[in-house]
Amino acid sequence: VLKLFKLLHRTRQEVFKNDTRALEAARQKINEEFRNNKDETSEEKINELLKIASDVEVILRTSVIQAVHTDSDKIVLIPRKDLLQDNTPYLDKPTKK
C-alpha cells in the first residue's frame, strides 16, 4: 500500500510538473482517498482499492498531457518524453519484407 502511495505521488510530480494548482489538487486527492480507506480490513476490498489506484497511476502516466494557454485563442501542449512514440505511417497495401 505504501509503495503504491509513493508511486502515485512520484507520478503526480512528473505529470503535473510546474503546475502548482494541479500538483496540489492531485496531492490532496491522493491523500484523501488513502486516508478515507485507511481502516479497511477486508482483503477483497483492499485488493480492489489497490487495483483502482494502480489503474489511476497508469492512466496519469500514459494519458495526461499538460497544456498551457499562450494567447486568448492558443494552447500549447507539453508532452512528456515517455508519451512520445515513433510515428508509423499508414499504408493501404503493406509491402512484404
PDB file of C-alpha atoms in Angstrom:
ATOM      1  CA  VAL A   1       0.000   0.000   0.000  1.00  0.00           C
ATOM      2  CA  LEU A   2       2.777   2.424   0.930  1.00  0.00           C
ATOM      3  CA  LYS A   3       4.690   1.586  -2.249  1.00  0.00           C
ATOM      4  CA  LEU A   4       1.648   2.440  -4.391  1.00  0.00           C
ATOM      5  CA  PHE A   5       1.029   5.620  -2.375  1.00  0.00           C
ATOM      6  CA  LYS A   6       4.597   6.773  -3.067  1.00  0.00           C
ATOM      7  CA  LEU A   7       4.364   5.772  -6.729  1.00  0.00           C
ATOM      8  CA  LEU A   8       1.206   7.857  -7.178  1.00  0.00           C
ATOM      9  CA  HIS A   9       2.922  10.880  -5.667  1.00  0.00           C
ATOM     10  CA  ARG A  10       6.013  10.437  -7.867  1.00  0.00           C
ATOM     11  CA  THR A  11       3.792  10.121 -10.936  1.00  0.00           C
ATOM     12  CA  ARG A  12       1.839  13.215  -9.862  1.00  0.00           C
ATOM     13  CA  GLN A  13       5.067  15.209  -9.589  1.00  0.00           C
ATOM     14  CA  GLU A  14       6.179  14.154 -13.048  1.00  0.00           C
ATOM     15  CA  VAL A  15       2.831  14.545 -14.818  1.00  0.00           C
ATOM     16  CA  PHE A  16       1.943  17.942 -13.342  1.00  0.00           C
ATOM     17  CA  LYS A  17       5.476  19.394 -13.224  1.00  0.00           C
ATOM     18  CA  ASN A  18       5.471  23.226 -12.971  1.00  0.00           C
ATOM     19  CA  ASP A  19       1.673  23.345 -12.430  1.00  0.00           C
ATOM     20  CA  THR A  20       1.267  24.191  -8.750  1.00  0.00           C
ATOM     21  CA  ARG A  21      -2.541  24.096  -8.774  1.00  0.00           C
ATOM     22  CA  ALA A  22      -2.696  20.645 -10.371  1.00  0.00           C
ATOM     23  CA  LEU A  23       0.116  19.351  -8.147  1.00  0.00           C
ATOM     24  CA  GLU A  24      -1.691  20.476  -5.008  1.00  0.00           C
ATOM     25  CA  ALA A  25      -5.102  19.195  -6.169  1.00  0.00           C
ATOM     26  CA  ALA A  26      -3.643  15.783  -7.043  1.00  0.00           C
ATOM     27  CA  ARG A  27      -1.754  15.628  -3.725  1.00  0.00           C
ATOM     28  CA  GLN A  28      -4.915  16.377  -1.776  1.00  0.00           C
ATOM     29  CA  LYS A  29      -6.973  13.819  -3.734  1.00  0.00           C
ATOM     30  CA  ILE A  30      -4.396  11.037  -3.332  1.00  0.00           C
ATOM     31  CA  ASN A  31      -4.020  11.715   0.398  1.00  0.00           C
ATOM     32  CA  GLU A  32      -7.805  11.973   0.873  1.00  0.00           C
ATOM     33  CA  GLU A  33      -8.508   8.657  -0.855  1.00  0.00           C
ATOM     34  CA  PHE A  34      -5.859   6.785   1.129  1.00  0.00           C
ATOM     35  CA  ARG A  35      -6.977   8.453   4.381  1.00  0.00           C
ATOM     36  CA  ASN A  36     -10.646   7.570   3.739  1.00  0.00           C
ATOM     37  CA  ASN A  37      -9.756   3.895   3.304  1.00  0.00           C
ATOM     38  CA  LYS A  38      -7.024   3.507   5.941  1.00  0.00           C
ATOM     39  CA  ASP A  39      -9.252   1.479   8.295  1.00  0.00           C
ATOM     40  CA  GLU A  40     -10.368  -1.004   5.641  1.00  0.00           C
ATOM     41  CA  THR A  41      -9.874  -4.588   6.841  1.00  0.00           C
ATOM     42  CA  SER A  42     -11.476  -6.656   4.086  1.00  0.00           C
ATOM     43  CA  GLU A  43      -8.717  -8.199   1.974  1.00  0.00           C
ATOM     44  CA  GLU A  44     -11.004  -8.287  -1.056  1.00  0.00           C
ATOM     45  CA  LYS A  45     -11.865  -4.590  -0.729  1.00  0.00           C
ATOM     46  CA  ILE A  46      -8.194  -3.657  -0.153  1.00  0.00           C
ATOM     47  CA  ASN A  47      -7.166  -5.529  -3.310  1.00  0.00           C
ATOM     48  CA  GLU A  48      -9.933  -3.775  -5.265  1.00  0.00           C
ATOM     49  CA  LEU A  49      -8.795  -0.351  -3.999  1.00  0.00           C
ATOM     50  CA  LEU A  50      -5.162  -1.152  -4.830  1.00  0.00           C
ATOM     51  CA  LYS A  51      -6.194  -2.159  -8.361  1.00  0.00           C
ATOM     52  CA  ILE A  52      -8.054   1.133  -8.799  1.00  0.00           C
ATOM     53  CA  ALA A  53      -5.065   3.127  -7.526  1.00  0.00           C
ATOM     54  CA  SER A  54      -2.727   1.219  -9.842  1.00  0.00           C
ATOM     55  CA  ASP A  55      -5.041   1.888 -12.808  1.00  0.00           C
ATOM     56  CA  VAL A  56      -5.146   5.603 -11.936  1.00  0.00           C
ATOM     57  CA  GLU A  57      -1.341   5.725 -11.880  1.00  0.00           C
ATOM     58  CA  VAL A  58      -1.150   4.109 -15.329  1.00  0.00           C
ATOM     59  CA  ILE A  59      -3.747   6.497 -16.759  1.00  0.00           C
ATOM     60  CA  LEU A  60      -1.942   9.523 -15.335  1.00  0.00           C
ATOM     61  CA  ARG A  61       1.398   8.333 -16.673  1.00  0.00           C
ATOM     62  CA  THR A  62       0.198   7.338 -20.151  1.00  0.00           C
ATOM     63  CA  SER A  63      -2.712   9.646 -20.968  1.00  0.00           C
ATOM     64  CA  VAL A  64      -2.314  13.067 -19.352  1.00  0.00           C
ATOM     65  CA  ILE A  65      -0.679  15.859 -21.349  1.00  0.00           C
ATOM     66  CA  GLN A  66      -0.108  19.343 -19.959  1.00  0.00           C
ATOM     67  CA  ALA A  67      -1.479  22.301 -21.893  1.00  0.00           C
ATOM     68  CA  VAL A  68      -0.651  25.984 -21.435  1.00  0.00           C
ATOM     69  CA  HIS A  69      -2.728  28.941 -22.629  1.00  0.00           C
ATOM     70  CA  THR A  70      -0.333  31.185 -24.556  1.00  0.00           C
ATOM     71  CA  ASP A  71      -2.855  33.558 -26.079  1.00  0.00           C
ATOM     72  CA  SER A  72      -6.584  34.096 -25.904  1.00  0.00           C
ATOM     73  CA  ASP A  73      -7.121  31.516 -28.638  1.00  0.00           C
ATOM     74  CA  LYS A  74      -3.971  29.363 -28.469  1.00  0.00           C
ATOM     75  CA  ILE A  75      -2.940  26.409 -26.346  1.00  0.00           C
ATOM     76  CA  VAL A  76       0.489  24.777 -26.351  1.00  0.00           C
ATOM     77  CA  LEU A  77       0.673  21.086 -25.480  1.00  0.00           C
ATOM     78  CA  ILE A  78       3.667  19.924 -23.458  1.00  0.00           C
ATOM     79  CA  PRO A  79       4.023  16.150 -23.898  1.00  0.00           C
ATOM     80  CA  ARG A  80       6.470  14.220 -21.750  1.00  0.00           C
ATOM     81  CA  LYS A  81       9.135  12.122 -23.468  1.00  0.00           C
ATOM     82  CA  ASP A  82       7.582   8.850 -22.308  1.00  0.00           C
ATOM     83  CA  LEU A  83       4.341   9.764 -24.125  1.00  0.00           C
ATOM     84  CA  LEU A  84       6.008  10.337 -27.477  1.00  0.00           C
ATOM     85  CA  GLN A  85       6.105   7.352 -29.790  1.00  0.00           C
ATOM     86  CA  ASP A  86       7.576   6.754 -33.199  1.00  0.00           C
ATOM     87  CA  ASN A  87       5.035   7.520 -35.876  1.00  0.00           C
ATOM     88  CA  THR A  88       4.383   4.621 -38.201  1.00  0.00           C
ATOM     89  CA  PRO A  89       2.849   5.775 -41.495  1.00  0.00           C
ATOM     90  CA  TYR A  90      -0.348   4.131 -42.635  1.00  0.00           C
ATOM     91  CA  LEU A  91      -0.054   2.022 -45.786  1.00  0.00           C
ATOM     92  CA  ASP A  92      -3.045   0.853 -47.804  1.00  0.00           C
ATOM     93  CA  LYS A  93      -1.026  -2.045 -49.170  1.00  0.00           C
ATOM     94  CA  PRO A  94       1.750  -3.143 -46.822  1.00  0.00           C
ATOM     95  CA  THR A  95       4.958  -4.174 -48.510  1.00  0.00           C
ATOM     96  CA  LYS A  96       6.487  -7.550 -47.832  1.00  0.00           C
ATOM     97  CA  LYS A  97       9.974  -7.650 -46.395  1.00  0.00           C
TER      98      LYS A  97
END
